[in-house]
XYZ file of C-alpha atoms in Angstrom:
738
model
C 17.564 74.195 -18.344
C 17.704 70.774 -20.022
C 14.895 69.660 -22.225
C 14.018 65.978 -22.466
C 12.405 65.179 -25.736
C 10.485 61.964 -26.466
C 11.634 61.062 -29.912
C 9.419 58.537 -31.690
C 11.490 55.939 -33.480
C 10.316 55.082 -36.954
C 9.202 51.432 -37.100
C 11.308 49.157 -39.222
C 9.868 47.551 -42.342
C 9.924 44.154 -40.547
C 7.876 45.526 -37.641
C 5.333 47.045 -39.996
C 5.025 43.742 -41.822
C 4.519 41.796 -38.589
C 1.828 44.225 -37.372
C 0.018 43.934 -40.688
C 0.180 40.167 -40.477
C -1.354 40.195 -36.984
C -4.167 42.505 -38.160
C -4.969 40.105 -40.973
C -4.970 37.129 -38.584
C -7.228 38.971 -36.106
C -9.638 39.874 -38.871
C -9.674 36.278 -40.048
C -10.404 35.052 -36.535
C -13.241 37.548 -36.120
C -14.662 36.467 -39.448
C -14.356 32.798 -38.472
C -16.026 33.445 -35.125
C -18.837 35.219 -36.902
C -19.342 32.408 -39.411
C -18.673 29.350 -37.171
C -21.912 27.750 -36.051
C -22.384 26.602 -32.472
C -22.429 22.984 -33.695
C -19.091 23.506 -35.415
C -17.725 25.116 -32.261
C -18.832 22.125 -30.181
C -17.269 19.711 -32.666
C -13.995 21.631 -32.352
C -14.082 21.846 -28.545
C -15.063 18.220 -27.961
C -12.281 17.074 -30.324
C -9.656 18.676 -28.073
C -7.527 16.615 -25.699
C -9.817 17.148 -22.725
C -9.601 15.343 -19.414
C -12.411 12.899 -18.673
C -13.821 15.299 -16.065
C -13.758 18.265 -18.453
C -15.239 16.225 -21.290
C -18.163 15.208 -19.080
C -18.760 18.853 -18.121
C -18.620 19.966 -21.743
C -21.111 17.335 -22.869
C -23.442 18.355 -20.048
C -23.283 22.025 -21.106
C -23.835 21.084 -24.761
C -26.998 19.156 -23.850
C -28.254 21.988 -21.605
C -27.731 24.555 -24.394
C -29.551 22.341 -26.878
C -32.469 22.033 -24.443
C -32.585 25.783 -23.910
C -31.708 25.518 -20.236
C -28.670 27.760 -20.497
C -27.287 30.270 -22.980
C -24.191 32.323 -23.689
C -23.535 35.569 -21.890
C -24.452 38.395 -24.298
C -21.106 40.045 -23.580
C -19.334 36.972 -24.932
C -21.685 36.175 -27.789
C -19.671 38.171 -30.330
C -16.527 36.223 -29.510
C -15.577 32.802 -30.743
C -17.134 30.123 -28.484
C -14.323 28.527 -26.450
C -13.750 25.692 -24.046
C -13.049 28.197 -21.260
C -16.447 29.827 -21.791
C -18.137 26.416 -21.801
C -16.474 25.480 -18.499
C -17.639 28.786 -16.977
C -21.135 27.990 -18.202
C -20.918 24.612 -16.453
C -20.367 26.353 -13.113
C -23.506 28.400 -13.722
C -25.405 25.288 -14.810
C -24.232 23.312 -11.772
C -25.366 26.099 -9.444
C -28.782 26.290 -11.103
C -29.122 22.507 -10.927
C -28.066 22.494 -7.281
C -30.677 25.098 -6.382
C -33.330 23.248 -8.363
C -32.423 19.978 -6.654
C -32.657 21.519 -3.195
C -35.979 23.131 -4.085
C -37.313 19.812 -5.360
C -36.068 17.978 -2.263
C -38.117 20.254 -0.021
C -41.178 20.233 -2.269
C -41.131 16.428 -2.457
C -40.391 15.756 1.229
C -41.978 12.367 2.001
C -44.912 12.480 4.388
C -43.165 10.106 6.816
C -40.132 12.416 7.244
C -40.387 14.427 10.465
C -38.284 17.247 11.863
C -38.001 17.104 15.665
C -37.594 20.572 17.175
C -39.903 20.669 20.232
C -39.911 18.809 23.531
C -43.386 17.421 22.781
C -42.199 15.934 19.484
C -39.056 14.591 21.133
C -40.881 12.874 23.982
C -43.270 11.248 21.489
C -40.271 10.072 19.470
C -38.650 8.497 22.542
C -41.782 6.432 23.126
C -41.771 5.282 19.505
C -38.045 4.425 19.601
C -38.540 2.331 22.747
C -41.129 0.249 20.871
C -38.711 -0.595 18.029
C -36.586 -3.753 17.931
C -34.062 -2.357 15.460
C -33.454 1.144 14.050
C -31.121 2.931 11.637
C -28.939 5.700 13.069
C -26.755 8.454 11.625
C -25.081 11.620 12.866
C -24.471 14.922 11.091
C -21.340 16.684 12.283
C -19.104 19.705 11.795
C -16.403 17.497 10.311
C -14.763 14.077 10.404
C -12.364 14.495 13.335
C -14.082 12.350 15.956
C -11.995 13.886 18.762
C -12.571 17.562 17.912
C -15.658 17.966 15.717
C -19.173 17.892 17.165
C -22.610 16.488 16.388
C -25.044 19.003 14.880
C -27.915 16.577 14.318
C -29.063 12.966 14.705
C -31.339 11.017 12.385
C -33.259 7.779 12.943
C -35.284 5.425 10.804
C -38.040 3.597 12.694
C -39.226 0.642 10.580
C -42.256 -0.300 12.730
C -43.477 3.281 12.956
C -42.590 3.720 9.277
C -40.992 7.107 9.809
C -37.631 8.781 9.372
C -36.703 11.697 11.620
C -34.024 14.324 12.017
C -33.215 16.067 15.304
C -31.125 19.242 14.847
C -29.061 20.058 17.939
C -26.496 22.648 16.819
C -27.658 24.320 13.602
C -27.206 28.039 13.106
C -30.026 30.482 13.846
C -33.029 28.184 14.195
C -35.445 26.660 16.674
C -33.996 23.405 18.009
C -33.380 21.341 21.123
C -30.002 21.434 22.840
C -27.494 18.660 22.230
C -27.176 17.853 25.940
C -30.944 17.602 26.341
C -31.289 15.305 23.320
C -28.399 13.013 24.229
C -29.649 12.697 27.798
C -33.142 11.903 26.550
C -31.819 9.339 24.075
C -29.587 7.672 26.658
C -31.982 4.796 27.370
C -32.359 4.009 23.645
C -28.674 4.449 22.791
C -27.539 2.200 25.637
C -30.256 -0.433 25.200
C -28.555 -3.381 23.486
C -31.938 -5.046 22.901
C -32.690 -2.298 20.374
C -30.491 -3.143 17.406
C -28.757 -0.308 15.548
C -27.951 -0.265 11.836
C -25.430 2.253 10.470
C -23.193 2.961 7.513
C -19.601 3.418 8.719
C -20.541 2.680 12.315
C -16.985 3.224 13.591
C -17.347 6.957 12.942
C -20.755 7.346 14.571
C -19.870 5.301 17.672
C -16.793 7.490 18.125
C -18.852 10.680 17.678
C -21.319 9.641 20.378
C -18.409 8.856 22.688
C -16.919 12.247 21.855
C -19.921 13.754 23.672
C -19.756 11.452 26.685
C -22.425 9.138 25.348
C -22.229 5.753 23.615
C -24.041 3.648 21.046
C -24.560 0.063 22.181
C -26.343 -2.697 20.329
C -24.896 -2.075 16.856
C -25.960 -5.130 14.873
C -25.092 -4.164 11.306
C -22.783 -1.850 9.394
C -23.811 -1.647 5.746
C -20.318 -0.526 4.738
C -18.441 -3.517 6.187
C -21.241 -5.935 5.248
C -20.846 -4.898 1.616
C -17.248 -6.099 1.717
C -18.488 -9.609 2.518
C -21.086 -9.531 -0.249
C -18.741 -8.098 -2.878
C -15.236 -7.157 -1.871
C -14.536 -6.015 -5.446
C -16.807 -2.942 -5.291
C -15.264 0.236 -6.715
C -16.656 2.233 -3.790
C -18.261 1.382 -0.453
C -19.781 4.830 0.106
C -23.514 4.915 0.744
C -24.032 7.431 -2.069
C -22.468 4.989 -4.543
C -24.097 1.800 -3.240
C -27.662 3.179 -3.091
C -28.036 3.821 -6.841
C -26.449 0.481 -7.708
C -28.373 -1.798 -5.352
C -31.471 0.179 -4.439
C -32.033 2.056 -7.685
C -32.177 5.339 -5.775
C -30.144 8.354 -6.856
C -28.443 10.044 -3.953
C -26.458 13.256 -4.311
C -23.296 13.674 -2.275
C -22.931 16.363 0.384
C -20.318 18.228 -1.694
C -22.564 18.284 -4.756
C -25.554 19.609 -2.828
C -23.883 22.058 -0.489
C -20.316 22.615 -1.724
C -16.982 21.265 -0.462
C -16.505 23.877 2.254
C -20.097 23.966 3.496
C -21.021 23.173 7.089
C -24.130 21.084 7.723
C -25.047 23.323 10.644
C -25.572 26.118 8.079
C -28.057 24.058 6.036
C -31.690 25.209 6.461
C -33.698 22.706 8.490
C -36.219 21.871 5.760
C -33.339 20.776 3.524
C -31.404 19.166 6.391
C -34.407 16.979 7.212
C -34.664 15.538 3.712
C -30.922 14.948 3.398
C -30.370 13.378 6.834
C -33.565 11.332 6.977
C -32.895 9.987 3.488
C -29.458 8.775 4.624
C -30.913 6.629 7.390
C -33.732 5.433 5.137
C -31.194 4.342 2.501
C -29.081 2.695 5.193
C -32.123 0.765 6.404
C -33.097 -0.354 2.900
C -29.527 -1.364 2.114
C -29.472 -3.375 5.355
C -32.641 -5.228 4.326
C -31.124 -5.951 0.903
C -27.811 -7.125 2.365
C -29.327 -9.300 5.072
C -31.608 -11.032 2.573
C -28.609 -11.951 0.442
C -26.378 -12.908 3.356
C -29.047 -15.270 4.689
C -28.340 -17.379 1.610
C -24.816 -17.897 3.023
C -25.481 -18.869 6.677
C -21.811 -19.383 7.522
C -20.969 -15.892 6.254
C -23.888 -14.343 8.148
C -22.838 -16.037 11.389
C -19.238 -14.905 10.921
C -20.285 -11.330 10.152
C -22.509 -11.011 13.208
C -20.103 -12.691 15.642
C -16.772 -11.292 14.421
C -16.987 -8.290 12.101
C -19.700 -6.474 14.081
C -18.075 -6.839 17.553
C -14.775 -5.802 15.954
C -16.247 -2.352 15.247
C -16.184 -1.523 18.971
C -12.617 -2.834 19.246
C -11.514 -0.468 16.493
C -13.207 2.588 18.028
C -11.403 2.000 21.330
C -8.125 1.158 19.594
C -8.190 4.357 17.538
C -9.169 6.514 20.512
C -6.269 5.229 22.614
C -3.762 6.765 20.205
C -0.001 7.053 20.552
C 2.622 9.163 22.284
C 5.522 10.126 20.007
C 9.033 11.309 20.769
C 9.323 14.175 18.260
C 13.016 14.701 19.017
C 13.689 11.112 17.974
C 11.523 11.586 14.887
C 13.409 14.745 13.903
C 16.813 13.105 14.340
C 15.644 10.102 12.358
C 14.374 12.391 9.597
C 17.703 14.240 9.557
C 19.561 10.923 9.206
C 17.342 10.079 6.267
C 17.974 13.485 4.722
C 21.742 13.097 5.104
C 21.556 9.675 3.485
C 19.500 11.176 0.651
C 22.203 13.789 0.064
C 24.885 11.074 -0.062
C 22.864 9.053 -2.553
C 22.104 12.163 -4.599
C 25.797 13.003 -4.977
C 26.610 9.386 -5.843
C 23.846 9.178 -8.455
C 24.742 12.514 -10.057
C 28.392 11.428 -10.363
C 27.403 8.102 -11.900
C 24.860 9.526 -14.353
C 26.570 12.742 -15.448
C 28.676 10.979 -18.172
C 25.412 9.770 -19.728
C 23.546 13.085 -19.413
C 23.342 15.289 -22.540
C 22.262 18.558 -20.909
C 24.505 21.467 -19.916
C 22.959 21.787 -16.466
C 23.480 19.098 -13.755
C 21.111 16.160 -14.143
C 17.858 16.488 -12.218
C 17.181 13.233 -10.362
C 13.480 14.096 -10.176
C 13.118 14.660 -13.919
C 11.822 11.606 -15.758
C 12.684 13.287 -19.065
C 16.352 13.547 -18.048
C 16.644 10.364 -15.990
C 15.203 7.785 -18.391
C 17.742 8.241 -21.227
C 20.677 8.671 -18.834
C 19.824 5.619 -16.739
C 19.133 3.557 -19.875
C 22.649 4.314 -21.135
C 24.172 3.680 -17.713
C 22.744 0.156 -17.435
C 22.934 -0.633 -21.159
C 19.224 -1.331 -21.417
C 16.442 0.840 -22.850
C 13.890 1.630 -20.157
C 10.281 2.072 -21.319
C 9.512 4.320 -18.345
C 10.656 5.123 -14.807
C 7.892 3.267 -12.969
C 9.422 2.225 -9.639
C 7.373 -0.921 -9.119
C 7.064 -2.324 -12.638
C 10.313 -1.178 -14.275
C 12.986 -0.281 -11.725
C 12.385 -2.723 -8.877
C 12.951 -5.862 -11.005
C 16.353 -4.415 -12.045
C 17.706 -3.384 -8.647
C 19.359 -6.743 -8.006
C 21.279 -6.478 -11.277
C 22.367 -2.820 -11.124
C 23.647 -0.992 -8.050
C 22.697 2.364 -9.566
C 19.050 1.297 -9.820
C 19.052 0.117 -6.204
C 20.555 3.467 -5.148
C 17.917 5.387 -7.109
C 15.064 3.437 -5.520
C 16.514 4.003 -2.041
C 16.961 7.710 -2.801
C 13.355 8.127 -3.946
C 12.013 6.304 -0.904
C 14.167 8.244 1.552
C 13.301 11.634 0.052
C 9.622 10.807 0.490
C 10.119 9.597 4.067
C 12.444 12.267 5.447
C 9.935 15.096 5.137
C 7.324 12.974 6.869
C 9.282 12.717 10.109
C 10.654 16.263 10.150
C 7.805 18.350 8.737
C 4.551 16.414 8.529
C 4.467 14.297 11.677
C 4.194 17.116 14.241
C 1.150 18.441 12.368
C -0.622 15.108 12.753
C -0.901 15.459 16.526
C -4.560 15.825 17.403
C -5.148 19.242 19.005
C -7.805 17.896 21.369
C -6.232 14.677 22.658
C -2.577 15.707 22.183
C -1.945 12.201 20.852
C -1.443 10.748 17.409
C -4.285 8.606 16.103
C -4.214 6.100 13.282
C -7.304 5.020 11.360
C -7.913 1.266 11.217
C -9.791 -0.534 8.490
C -11.248 -3.971 9.288
C -11.501 -4.595 5.536
C -8.089 -3.227 4.607
C -7.651 -5.639 1.705
C -9.933 -7.706 -0.514
C -8.986 -10.758 1.548
C -10.262 -9.103 4.738
C -6.931 -8.299 6.347
C -6.940 -5.659 9.068
C -5.002 -2.538 8.066
C -4.002 0.892 9.303
C -3.724 4.160 7.482
C -5.508 7.139 6.057
C -8.777 5.950 4.565
C -11.040 7.531 1.946
C -13.271 9.069 4.620
C -10.454 10.744 6.547
C -10.287 14.432 5.610
C -8.512 15.579 8.776
C -4.993 15.312 7.356
C -3.953 13.613 10.600
C -4.147 10.015 9.410
C -0.966 8.004 9.062
C -0.132 4.359 8.567
C 1.285 3.010 11.797
C 1.664 -0.486 10.333
C 4.064 0.712 7.637
C 6.498 2.508 9.915
C 10.095 1.427 9.127
C 11.710 -0.562 11.924
C 14.272 2.210 12.402
C 11.447 4.689 13.047
C 9.469 2.608 15.509
C 11.354 3.742 18.656
C 9.719 7.164 18.271
C 6.545 5.497 19.637
C 6.879 5.433 23.423
C 4.846 3.997 26.261
C 3.095 6.488 28.584
C 4.702 7.088 32.000
C 4.186 4.102 34.291
C 3.333 1.791 31.407
C 5.018 -0.504 28.913
C 4.088 -2.019 25.571
C 3.781 -5.790 25.338
C 3.926 -7.300 21.855
C 2.734 -10.820 21.066
C 2.937 -12.234 17.550
C 1.270 -15.082 15.707
C 4.428 -17.081 15.120
C 4.503 -18.307 11.484
C 0.777 -17.545 11.248
C 0.215 -18.072 7.530
C 2.370 -21.163 7.122
C 0.616 -22.779 10.110
C -2.656 -21.941 8.380
C -1.408 -23.719 5.247
C -0.421 -26.778 7.265
C -3.927 -26.882 8.729
C -5.800 -26.300 5.461
C -3.628 -28.623 3.347
C -2.909 -31.394 5.860
C 0.728 -31.471 4.679
C 2.653 -33.705 7.115
C 6.019 -31.992 6.562
C 4.547 -28.733 7.887
C 2.435 -30.318 10.610
C 5.400 -32.289 11.931
C 7.500 -29.110 11.984
C 5.019 -27.371 14.258
C 4.337 -30.382 16.456
C 8.095 -30.700 17.022
C 8.556 -26.934 17.356
C 10.901 -26.779 14.398
C 11.382 -24.156 11.716
C 9.018 -24.974 8.810
C 11.367 -23.694 6.085
C 14.254 -25.762 7.391
C 11.958 -28.778 7.612
C 10.967 -28.290 3.969
C 14.643 -27.964 3.008
C 15.515 -31.112 4.963
C 12.716 -33.010 3.240
C 13.597 -31.692 -0.230
C 17.385 -32.096 -0.102
C 17.264 -35.280 2.028
C 19.696 -33.774 4.517
C 19.608 -33.486 8.327
C 17.526 -30.604 9.687
C 20.501 -29.058 11.533
C 22.532 -28.796 8.307
C 19.937 -26.749 6.451
C 18.676 -24.588 9.344
C 21.539 -22.314 10.375
C 25.175 -21.833 9.407
C 27.981 -22.001 11.968
C 27.711 -18.195 12.233
C 24.000 -18.441 13.042
C 22.759 -17.143 9.686
C 20.146 -18.775 7.478
C 21.493 -21.420 5.139
C 21.168 -21.058 1.381
C 18.746 -23.980 1.389
C 16.432 -22.388 3.961
C 16.476 -19.077 2.077
C 15.495 -20.871 -1.126
C 12.576 -22.556 0.609
C 11.333 -19.225 1.923
C 11.615 -17.518 -1.467
C 9.737 -20.250 -3.333
C 7.192 -20.589 -0.558
C 6.391 -16.878 -0.431
C 6.314 -16.638 -4.226
C 3.753 -19.439 -4.367
C 1.713 -18.226 -1.428
C 1.496 -14.654 -2.709
C 0.749 -15.619 -6.278
C 3.935 -14.214 -7.823
C 4.605 -14.816 -11.507
C 7.334 -17.176 -12.647
C 9.344 -14.134 -13.742
C 9.315 -12.618 -10.257
C 10.296 -15.983 -8.791
C 13.214 -16.270 -11.214
C 14.390 -12.796 -10.256
C 14.227 -13.587 -6.530
C 16.107 -16.869 -6.951
C 18.640 -15.342 -9.322
C 18.098 -18.013 -11.994
C 16.383 -18.135 -15.374
C 12.628 -18.657 -15.633
C 12.839 -22.282 -16.730
C 15.068 -23.215 -13.781
C 12.827 -21.311 -11.349
C 9.684 -23.096 -12.527
C 11.399 -26.487 -12.361
C 12.673 -25.807 -8.837
C 9.192 -24.742 -7.719
C 7.632 -27.831 -9.287
C 10.175 -30.199 -7.738
C 9.787 -28.617 -4.301
C 6.011 -28.931 -4.152
C 6.024 -32.400 -5.643
C 8.170 -33.383 -2.651
C 5.162 -32.442 -0.471
C 2.264 -34.250 -2.184
C -0.516 -33.139 0.181
C 0.452 -29.495 -0.127
C 0.814 -29.766 -3.906
C -2.592 -31.437 -4.242
C -4.207 -28.744 -2.093
C -2.738 -25.918 -4.204
C -3.951 -27.562 -7.419
C -7.386 -28.134 -5.854
C -7.611 -24.416 -5.028
C -6.934 -23.568 -8.672
C -9.551 -26.005 -9.931
C -12.104 -24.725 -7.419
C -11.714 -21.103 -8.512
C -11.795 -22.199 -12.150
C -15.184 -23.850 -11.566
C -16.723 -21.348 -9.159
C -14.966 -18.001 -9.570
C -14.237 -17.749 -5.836
C -12.561 -19.557 -2.923
C -13.549 -19.925 0.739
C -11.671 -18.842 3.830
C -11.663 -21.186 6.843
C -15.067 -22.589 7.853
C -16.631 -20.859 4.827
C -16.695 -17.657 6.850
C -16.011 -15.403 3.868
C -15.468 -15.612 0.135
C -12.734 -14.184 -2.030
C -14.279 -13.632 -5.438
C -11.910 -14.182 -8.375
C -14.251 -14.123 -11.371
C -11.398 -14.120 -13.894
C -10.681 -17.697 -12.843
C -13.748 -18.798 -14.825
C -12.647 -17.166 -18.079
C -12.681 -19.564 -21.036
C -9.529 -19.393 -23.137
C -9.695 -19.795 -26.889
C -6.076 -20.872 -27.225
C -2.529 -19.558 -26.992
C -2.348 -15.811 -27.290
C -5.800 -15.267 -25.812
C -5.829 -11.798 -24.225
C -7.534 -13.244 -21.150
C -4.687 -15.661 -20.414
C -2.922 -13.270 -18.036
C -6.130 -12.447 -16.129
C -7.092 -16.092 -15.698
C -3.603 -17.167 -14.693
C -3.408 -14.382 -12.109
C -6.728 -15.457 -10.595
C -5.571 -19.086 -10.362
C -2.334 -18.007 -8.671
C -4.263 -15.830 -6.209
C -6.564 -18.645 -5.100
C -4.207 -20.112 -2.505
C -3.104 -16.726 -1.200
C -6.737 -15.649 -0.828
C -7.601 -18.683 1.293
C -4.568 -18.256 3.530
C -4.805 -14.491 3.994
C -8.563 -14.640 4.484
C -8.291 -17.378 7.106
C -5.381 -15.683 8.880
C -7.327 -12.410 8.997
C -10.133 -14.237 10.776
C -7.699 -15.578 13.376
C -6.320 -12.073 13.965
C -9.766 -10.483 14.310
C -11.137 -13.121 16.679
C -8.031 -12.763 18.850
C -8.361 -8.961 18.831
C -11.926 -9.252 20.114
C -10.840 -11.608 22.922
C -7.914 -9.311 23.779
C -10.212 -6.275 23.864
C -12.616 -8.068 26.220
C -9.714 -9.046 28.465
C -8.345 -5.482 28.599
C -11.798 -4.056 29.357
C -11.715 -5.902 32.694
C -8.162 -4.808 33.572
C -7.717 -1.206 34.812
C -4.991 0.567 32.856
C -4.906 -2.060 30.101
C -5.703 -1.414 26.440
C -5.013 -2.842 23.026
C -2.381 -0.498 21.562
C -2.135 -1.678 17.968
C -2.476 -4.569 15.548
C 0.534 -4.749 13.227
C 0.440 -7.469 10.569
C 0.772 -10.682 12.628
C 1.311 -9.000 15.999
C -0.937 -7.572 18.719
C 0.543 -4.930 21.004
C -0.889 -4.135 24.427
C -0.412 -1.024 26.567
C -0.205 -2.214 30.186
C 0.952 -0.991 33.618
C 4.676 -1.639 34.055
C 3.961 -3.709 37.170
C 1.998 -6.325 35.207
C 2.529 -9.858 36.500
C 3.822 -13.112 35.072
C 0.303 -14.504 35.402
C -0.986 -11.679 33.215
C 1.781 -12.338 30.695
C 0.574 -15.942 30.606
C -2.953 -14.661 29.978
C -1.654 -12.816 26.889
C 0.057 -16.008 25.740
C -3.178 -17.950 26.202
C -5.092 -15.344 24.194
C -2.689 -15.706 21.286
C -2.567 -19.511 21.394
C -6.188 -20.395 22.102
C -8.543 -17.689 20.815
C -8.645 -19.243 17.339
C -7.103 -22.664 16.796
C -6.092 -24.272 13.504
C -8.152 -27.369 14.178
C -6.803 -29.871 16.673
C -3.647 -30.739 14.709
C -1.594 -27.578 14.107
C -0.699 -25.714 17.327
C -0.393 -21.917 17.392
C 2.836 -20.259 18.469
C 3.729 -16.868 19.898
C 6.698 -14.841 21.094
C 6.142 -12.060 23.651
C 8.334 -9.001 24.114
C 8.201 -5.959 26.396
C 9.015 -2.411 25.167
C 9.344 1.044 26.576
C 9.937 2.153 23.011
C 8.342 0.206 20.184
C 10.944 -1.936 18.444
C 13.381 -1.955 21.365
C 11.946 -4.959 23.156
C 13.263 -7.794 25.272
C 11.704 -11.253 25.740
C 9.089 -11.253 28.475
C 11.033 -13.885 30.439
C 14.078 -11.583 30.522
C 11.856 -8.674 31.611
C 10.762 -10.532 34.726
C 14.324 -11.704 35.424
C 15.491 -8.084 35.417
C 12.597 -7.045 37.646
C 13.479 -9.796 40.122
C 17.085 -8.571 40.281
C 15.948 -4.981 40.820
C 13.817 -6.058 43.774
C 16.663 -7.873 45.524
């Protein structure tokens, strides 16, 4: 038999000393915790490096403790008060406040809020709705996917009847009317265009009604898009943020009241009534506020009602149409990107290793490792690794910087096409859907992408797809895509707004505007400065385009110098000389600056919308004034704002006309709006006469006065990006028929 004995090893003197030290420290901490007052503890905790969110929570808990609303857990009272305990207390406080808020909401339910749960109530409501000229409408849903989620309740505000109602149709475990019964009963009201409808984020609600085989006609106002015309510089356009600011009414968000993962169908009806009816009441009051202010700008009001409101229906249909994607193409494209990323990675590691101090290979994704190594490699100390502000201006001077920027971009893109894209297919429609924003920028440009309201995870920006990726978008069987662009849209707009003869003559004679500017500036024949013998752009034409775009987009003189490859002084002189050679254009640009300096805003075409640039009115005290950069930026943006704002109007008006045209053509739909191009989805047997109709839509829907003609090029695709001119398409069809 073998005995195993556990022999205790005698602690060393060092171990004994360390244990004694720890006992002393623990005793000191217990003593400090016992003697530290709560005020001293708060002073210590609030002096920590807390995030803004945590600091706000801590201050809220401190105030609640001082007021006796909350106290420490007895089990923790003997311990030193800590930030972690305070944050736990905030959760308890938030829950108590939430319950108190919900209780108060029910107790203080306004007398003109009514819950509709019986047929008798519903029939009485229908009679009251029919007597209204305009109402506010909102839907409560299971989520924000307008193709999969469902309506659980509908609320209305009736201004003449002075009441606000909520109709539950799919709540859990309660007395309510069925959704089908309610939608059928509401059909007359919903489809009656003589009864105006006011909503906040109308695109969503229209789509939700259509999701259930219904519709919502007669929308006359969307308080979300209207706010963009009244102040495009708002931090948020959510109803819950606008109501306190403009109506003086606090309004808690859904997440704050019910929690992020809560379903509205689970909310008790007495609470649901107050929440839903208040939303439509706030929407109605915000509408009254907005309309009163917009009446003071008649041209803006007319534009809003005749363009921005009809555009809402265009967007709903455009989004619902969706896209068909070739996932095999997308995967192969993603693999090509990944292979290129691996090549660039190896090249960058080889180039940077001699400048890397670590023993392990350099990590291209580590700012801590990359900044010193790249600084040594280019012989210039980099303040940071910001792609836009620091690296991009250097890519033309250093190949390694250009490679790094390409690597970072490709790494981000490759996973999108291989991993993420398949997950963005909508499970209900089996198509891919992009969200469109009619107020995508502060100048009013139409944009595509995932917006702040999209929580589905399926949103993606179709407008920003690289050209190499576009062929993954394919036309449905039996159809083709027809793309028509606004040829030189913004520069035609400038010719119209400025009256510059050099530009106007270029368009009247169907000549390239940049080459015309180069011919005028260098006093050389048009043909010499247009194309080289090989068919490429001449140096002179490229220079015109660089300076033109820099001026139009409000770039700084430093960015212009970088793009031209000259020093700042030479760049500014070249820009000055160029625009002085076109006196009408130069005078117009200077007039835009003076206008914004006096008024703090500029107008788009026909005073349809403003672009507010309040920094333009800043008064400078002299050289070195900290406001110099802000004011100068606003003055530079004035021209760009007028051009982009006016061009956005042309695009939107044309989209509305195109939508109306497609609505009367079986199998036709507007497929997408991409920058300065509209793309149609049409039957592949479309005719030359119909192609001419598309051309007429592009040329005549919105004219630049009676001086500057519009232009367009039309192509036909089976895969987006692989198009042929429409004339060639019909030539090929004719040959096939022979």
